[in-house]
Amino acid sequence: MPQLTGITTIEATLELLTGLRIGAGDAEMHIGGVDNTVVKHPLTQSPYIPGSSIKGKMRSLLEWRSGAVQEGPLDKRAYDKASGAQQAEVKRILQLFGVGGGELKDDKNFAADLGPSRLSFWDCSLSAAWEQQVRDNNQMLTEVKSENRINRISGVAEHPRNTERVPAGAKFDFRLSFKRLAGDPDDLLNAVLQGMKLIEFDSLGGSGSRGYGKVKFTGLIIDGQPQQTVFDTVQAFPAQ
């Protein structure tokens, strides 16, 4: 197995450009309450962004970009079916996000070549300064938006529902760890930054097609060094 040579930390401020909804999976209904609540810390009741939501969205977008997307996450079979540049991109995705252990039990050489998952995502808490400012101004950390469906024939709004969102302007502390192994290709870190760019182009959470979940990363720091200017030049798609 390759040697672990270091762990890179990527930090940034994740700012909401539009309201964000990541559902809490409500198990109860309350009369007069919100139909769809956002996920919150159980002790502080402050909204946060689960690391799994960012990881899942980044992986999905990178898989779509590779052209090898399938119903489930990319795996060893997807790697075997691909060739050339596409196969190299599939391998990068598998190195970054990992493969189920059961898939590799019969191919020890490929498992050793991939190594462990390189990325470890953190839950994103609200920026302490932003949250304190909101509380000092006696404002709410979330908003409630009314959604409905328009009957195309009658023009009447139907099936009203109240959806909770974290409002535009909210700021979260983004962080992820990136393991570096001996022999890793030089472009792995750039693939992570490209994944972050793809999220900026797309959205996080639910109802992205309705305008929810538009975000941007600012103040990017890699291993304690400001790298926002580098991130600003990253191209999410290869030059045509």
Phi, psi and omega in degrees: 000144180292154182277139173285119184256347179174168176230118179269137177250128177248124180232151178195168168265126177260109184255136178277126174270334174222168181301142183246133174234114169238113192292152180266355182067056185304132177259350182230152174246136180240131179299126180079004182269183178280136182289319185231106181267162177267159179289136182225156175296131185295338182265317184264342185064018175274136178294152176213168178251114179299138177302328180296328179292319179290316180300312182297319181291318180297315181297315180302315181293320178294324178292319176298320180296328182292337184082001181252015185302146179220183184299317178255181178301151176301147185215191182300322180296321177296322178296316181294327181284332183280169178208162175060224183297325180294319179296321178297322180289320176300318179298318178301317180297317179294323177294320182287315190252345176091172179224147177304136184302326181295334182288337187252001185296335181262003180223078184295327181294317179292322178299317179293325180292321179289314185076188181285162175304132183278330188262140174226113184267146176255150168298143181260110176276158174300141173303129183302319181294317180294315181297319180295321179298317179296315181293321179297330180268009180056037177259169182265148178279346178225166176231162177244124181246133179274130178239153176204178177239134181268124173292119186294334183274309184273341183074014182264139176287132182233163175052056178295146178209148180257125184243127178275139178223156166277129190287158173304143181098342178296147181236136180238154175270111180265139179204139170213156178249142184231110180286136176249124180246149177303132179090357179296144177294152183292340187269005181296314180297321179297326177297324177295314180296324176295322176298321177295320177297319180298322177297319177300321181287332184257247181190168173244152175075198184271164174059037178299327179290343177269003179100001179285159164071023176279129187225167170216151177258129179228161177060039184297134179230130176241118182051044175082357182251130178301129182224024181297322180296325176294314181299323182296336181266355182293132177262122183290337181234145179296149179298137181275000000 
